[in-house]
Short mmCIF file of C-alpha atoms in Angstrom, two decimals:
data_model
loop_
_atom_site.label_atom_id
_atom_site.label_comp_id
_atom_site.label_asym_id
_atom_site.label_seq_id
_atom_site.Cartn_x
_atom_site.Cartn_y
_atom_site.Cartn_z
CA SER C 1 -18.10 -13.10 -24.08
CA GLN C 2 -19.06 -14.57 -20.97
CA GLN C 3 -19.62 -17.98 -19.82
CA GLY C 4 -22.34 -17.83 -17.79
CA GLU C 5 -25.45 -15.86 -18.60
CA GLU C 6 -28.83 -15.70 -16.60
CA ASP C 7 -32.06 -14.56 -16.98
CA PRO C 8 -34.16 -12.67 -16.00
CA GLN C 9 -31.49 -9.48 -15.43
CA ALA C 10 -34.14 -8.70 -12.83
CA LEU C 11 -37.17 -10.22 -11.03
CA SER C 12 -40.06 -9.09 -9.32
CA ILE C 13 -42.30 -11.61 -7.10
CA GLN C 14 -44.77 -11.75 -3.51
CA GLU C 15 -43.95 -12.95 -0.77
CA GLY C 16 -44.73 -16.70 -0.93
CA GLU C 17 -44.18 -17.07 -3.89
CA ASN C 18 -41.04 -19.43 -5.88
CA ALA C 19 -38.71 -17.85 -8.30
CA THR C 20 -36.74 -18.93 -10.73
CA MET C 21 -33.95 -18.35 -12.00
CA ASN C 22 -31.65 -19.77 -15.29
CA CYS C 23 -28.02 -20.05 -16.25
CA SER C 24 -26.47 -21.02 -19.67
CA TYR C 25 -22.83 -21.67 -20.11
CA LYS C 26 -20.59 -22.49 -23.42
CA THR C 27 -17.48 -25.07 -22.17
CA SER C 28 -17.48 -28.10 -20.33
CA ILE C 29 -17.76 -27.77 -16.95
CA ASN C 30 -16.46 -29.57 -13.51
CA ASN C 31 -19.26 -28.48 -11.59
CA LEU C 32 -21.44 -25.42 -11.26
CA GLN C 33 -22.07 -23.18 -7.82
CA TRP C 34 -24.60 -20.46 -6.80
CA TYR C 35 -24.41 -17.76 -4.81
CA ARG C 36 -26.36 -14.81 -3.38
CA GLN C 37 -24.58 -11.68 -2.55
CA ASN C 38 -26.44 -8.92 -0.71
CA SER C 39 -26.55 -5.15 -1.34
CA GLY C 40 -23.15 -3.72 -0.84
CA ARG C 41 -21.92 -7.35 0.70
CA GLY C 42 -19.48 -9.97 -0.32
CA LEU C 43 -21.15 -13.41 -2.23
CA VAL C 44 -22.42 -15.96 -0.01
CA HIS C 45 -22.33 -19.45 -1.30
CA LEU C 46 -25.61 -21.49 -1.61
CA ILE C 47 -25.04 -24.86 -3.44
CA LEU C 48 -22.52 -27.08 -5.91
CA ILE C 49 -23.69 -29.20 -8.23
CA ARG C 50 -21.44 -31.34 -10.30
CA SER C 51 -21.44 -32.28 -13.83
CA ASN C 52 -22.55 -36.18 -13.11
CA GLU C 53 -25.56 -34.63 -10.82
CA ARG C 54 -29.03 -33.12 -11.98
CA GLU C 55 -30.63 -31.91 -9.18
CA LYS C 56 -29.94 -31.20 -5.28
CA HIS C 57 -31.77 -29.65 -3.32
CA SER C 58 -30.93 -27.13 -0.40
CA GLY C 59 -33.50 -26.36 2.55
CA ARG C 60 -35.56 -23.83 0.42
CA LEU C 61 -33.45 -24.62 -3.17
CA ARG C 62 -33.57 -26.91 -5.33
CA VAL C 63 -30.90 -26.57 -8.40
CA THR C 64 -31.21 -28.37 -11.29
CA LEU C 65 -28.37 -29.13 -14.62
CA ASP C 66 -28.56 -30.08 -18.07
CA THR C 67 -24.83 -30.48 -18.71
CA SER C 68 -26.74 -31.36 -22.94
CA LYS C 69 -28.19 -28.20 -23.24
CA LYS C 70 -25.49 -26.30 -20.81
CA SER C 71 -27.94 -24.87 -18.59
CA SER C 72 -29.16 -25.03 -14.71
CA SER C 73 -31.48 -23.73 -13.00
CA LEU C 74 -32.25 -22.28 -9.24
CA LEU C 75 -35.35 -22.55 -7.40
CA ILE C 76 -35.96 -21.07 -4.60
CA THR C 77 -39.16 -21.97 -2.79
CA ALA C 78 -41.54 -19.67 -0.93
CA SER C 79 -39.63 -16.61 -1.18
CA ARG C 80 -39.71 -14.48 1.76
CA ALA C 81 -38.36 -10.70 1.84
CA ALA C 82 -34.78 -11.57 3.40
CA ASP C 83 -34.26 -13.29 -0.03
CA THR C 84 -33.96 -9.86 -1.95
CA ALA C 85 -30.57 -10.20 -3.51
CA SER C 86 -28.65 -10.51 -6.52
CA TYR C 87 -28.08 -14.02 -7.31
CA PHE C 88 -24.74 -15.52 -9.79
CA CYS C 89 -24.11 -18.83 -11.39
CA ALA C 90 -20.39 -19.67 -11.69
CA THR C 91 -19.15 -23.00 -13.80
CA PHE C 92 -15.67 -24.73 -12.91
CA GLY C 93 -14.67 -25.43 -15.78
CA ALA C 94 -13.84 -29.11 -16.72
CA GLY C 95 -10.16 -27.94 -18.36
CA GLY C 96 -9.17 -27.36 -15.17
CA GLY C 97 -7.26 -23.74 -14.02
CA ASN C 98 -9.13 -23.85 -10.86
CA LYS C 99 -11.05 -20.56 -11.64
CA LEU C 100 -14.98 -20.19 -10.92
CA THR C 101 -16.45 -18.06 -13.94
CA PHE C 102 -19.40 -16.19 -12.77
CA GLY C 103 -23.01 -15.28 -14.83
CA THR C 104 -24.32 -11.90 -15.15
CA GLY C 105 -26.47 -12.85 -11.76
CA THR C 106 -29.75 -11.92 -11.39
CA GLN C 107 -31.63 -9.85 -8.93
CA LEU C 108 -34.12 -10.63 -7.18
CA LYS C 109 -36.37 -8.79 -5.03
CA VAL C 110 -39.73 -9.95 -3.16
CA GLU C 111 -42.42 -7.81 -1.88
CA LEU C 112 -44.21 -8.18 1.61
CA GLU Z 1 -19.76 -15.72 8.83
CA ALA Z 2 -16.82 -16.40 6.45
CA ASP Z 3 -13.65 -15.72 8.43
CA ILE Z 4 -12.63 -13.21 5.33
CA TYR Z 5 -12.23 -9.86 6.39
CA GLN Z 6 -11.04 -7.18 3.96
CA THR Z 7 -9.56 -3.48 4.80
CA PRO Z 8 -10.52 -0.90 4.30
CA ARG Z 9 -14.42 -1.49 3.48
CA TYR Z 10 -14.55 2.16 1.50
CA LEU Z 11 -11.92 4.51 0.13
CA VAL Z 12 -12.16 7.64 -1.87
CA ILE Z 13 -8.81 8.98 -2.90
CA GLY Z 14 -7.15 11.36 -5.20
CA THR Z 15 -5.33 10.26 -9.17
CA GLY Z 16 -1.58 8.90 -8.87
CA LYS Z 17 -1.92 7.79 -5.32
CA LYS Z 18 -0.29 4.29 -3.84
CA ILE Z 19 -2.99 2.13 -2.39
CA THR Z 20 -3.33 -1.49 -1.13
CA LEU Z 21 -6.13 -3.11 -0.08
CA GLU Z 22 -5.50 -5.97 2.25
CA CYS Z 23 -7.54 -9.34 2.89
CA SER Z 24 -6.76 -11.72 5.10
CA GLN Z 25 -8.22 -15.33 6.12
CA THR Z 26 -8.16 -17.27 9.34
CA MET Z 27 -9.44 -20.66 7.65
CA GLY Z 28 -5.73 -21.84 6.79
CA HIS Z 29 -7.27 -21.82 2.43
CA ASP Z 30 -4.44 -22.50 0.66
CA LYS Z 31 -6.59 -20.30 -2.19
CA MET Z 32 -7.18 -16.38 -2.55
CA TYR Z 33 -8.37 -14.37 -5.46
CA TRP Z 34 -9.82 -10.98 -6.12
CA TYR Z 35 -12.18 -9.85 -8.53
CA GLN Z 36 -13.46 -6.63 -9.70
CA GLN Z 37 -17.32 -6.10 -9.83
CA ASP Z 38 -19.08 -2.96 -11.47
CA PRO Z 39 -22.93 -2.35 -9.56
CA GLY Z 40 -25.07 -4.74 -10.67
CA MET Z 41 -22.54 -6.43 -13.17
CA GLU Z 42 -20.87 -9.71 -12.59
CA LEU Z 43 -17.37 -10.62 -11.41
CA HIS Z 44 -13.94 -10.70 -13.06
CA LEU Z 45 -11.41 -12.92 -11.80
CA ILE Z 46 -7.50 -10.18 -11.66
CA HIS Z 47 -5.51 -12.21 -9.85
CA TYR Z 48 -5.01 -16.14 -7.81
CA SER Z 49 -2.73 -17.69 -5.76
CA TYR Z 50 -2.25 -21.53 -4.96
CA GLY Z 51 -0.52 -20.89 -2.23
CA VAL Z 52 2.85 -18.94 -0.19
CA ASN Z 53 4.52 -17.30 -3.03
CA SER Z 54 2.17 -18.13 -5.74
CA THR Z 55 0.49 -15.58 -7.59
CA GLU Z 56 -0.95 -16.02 -11.66
CA LYS Z 57 -2.91 -13.49 -13.56
CA GLY Z 58 -6.68 -13.84 -13.84
CA ASP Z 59 -9.17 -13.46 -16.80
CA LEU Z 60 -9.34 -9.61 -17.02
CA SER Z 61 -6.09 -7.77 -16.81
CA SER Z 62 -5.43 -5.19 -14.28
CA GLU Z 63 -2.59 -2.43 -13.74
CA SER Z 64 -2.67 -3.94 -10.12
CA THR Z 65 -0.15 -6.23 -8.07
CA VAL Z 66 -0.94 -8.95 -5.87
CA SER Z 67 1.79 -11.13 -3.55
CA ARG Z 68 1.54 -14.17 -1.60
CA ILE Z 69 4.26 -13.94 1.19
CA ARG Z 70 1.67 -15.21 4.18
CA THR Z 71 -1.16 -18.25 3.44
CA GLU Z 72 -3.56 -15.81 5.15
CA HIS Z 73 -3.13 -12.18 3.42
CA PHE Z 74 -2.99 -11.49 -0.07
CA PRO Z 75 -2.92 -7.85 -0.49
CA LEU Z 76 -3.25 -6.18 -4.31
CA THR Z 77 -2.06 -3.11 -4.93
CA LEU Z 78 -2.52 0.42 -7.21
CA GLU Z 79 1.10 2.54 -7.86
CA SER Z 80 -0.92 4.98 -9.49
CA ALA Z 81 -4.94 5.19 -8.85
CA ARG Z 82 -6.74 6.34 -12.14
CA PRO Z 83 -10.42 7.06 -12.59
CA SER Z 84 -10.90 4.09 -14.44
CA HIS Z 85 -9.80 1.61 -11.20
CA THR Z 86 -12.82 3.11 -9.53
CA SER Z 87 -14.90 -0.47 -8.77
CA GLN Z 88 -15.65 -2.79 -5.69
CA TYR Z 89 -12.99 -5.02 -5.43
CA LEU Z 90 -14.10 -8.90 -3.87
CA CYS Z 91 -11.28 -10.86 -2.18
CA ALA Z 92 -12.34 -14.91 -2.03
CA SER Z 93 -10.18 -17.81 -0.75
CA SER Z 94 -11.11 -21.47 -0.74
CA THR Z 95 -9.86 -24.95 0.17
CA THR Z 96 -7.79 -27.15 -2.63
CA GLY Z 97 -9.81 -29.14 -4.97
CA SER Z 98 -12.43 -28.69 -7.43
CA ASN Z 99 -15.97 -29.29 -5.56
CA GLN Z 100 -15.14 -26.52 -3.22
CA PRO Z 101 -16.86 -23.26 -3.18
CA GLN Z 102 -15.18 -20.40 -2.48
CA HIS Z 103 -15.49 -18.23 0.89
CA PHE Z 104 -15.56 -13.97 -0.43
CA GLY Z 105 -14.79 -11.13 2.12
CA ASP Z 106 -17.66 -8.07 2.13
CA GLY Z 107 -15.18 -6.08 -0.28
CA THR Z 108 -13.41 -2.74 -0.99
CA ARG Z 109 -15.35 -0.06 -2.77
CA LEU Z 110 -12.75 2.74 -4.39
CA SER Z 111 -13.46 5.64 -5.55
CA ILE Z 112 -10.85 7.73 -7.77
CA LEU Z 113 -10.82 10.79 -8.04
#
């Protein structure tokens, strides 16, 4: 089964609203990363949070990490139509292996 | 924005053909990766490389093969394409170290008839 599972699977909001996506994972991690994928394109890295960090900000993005619950959340504030995309969390395991394991993704639609 | 390029972007081809998907990066990254992604689904790692002459199989079994003769180039080959190979293939690269993001190409959307 997946290392990372995200909810909701799909989210539709109005421009200006906040969007929150959640990610749960199963094993110990070194870091957790969030990526965005626009339709028909590759993934773009948004933010990385290390296992010893609890919160990180980048512009309109806020990421939290709770290693005791093995979960993370991505908050996009004041959303824009251009934020419409799929968002994936990915974990880098503490056991090494130099590999990222991706979650199932959340499809976000921001309507005007 | 990332300096990683995949060609072709789209390929529709018949069963039994030999296919090579190209991936090149100009960032000097040692690590490179191939992922397979079905529409709307998660990414599955099929191959990765730590550097020249290093290749490893990923988590998802794949009939494809890869080579890494040059740092910047990481091609993926299917010797005999089948309809089950229809998918999107994404190439990525990163620098050495655990706390490094991966940079992705725009992918090749492959359809086998």
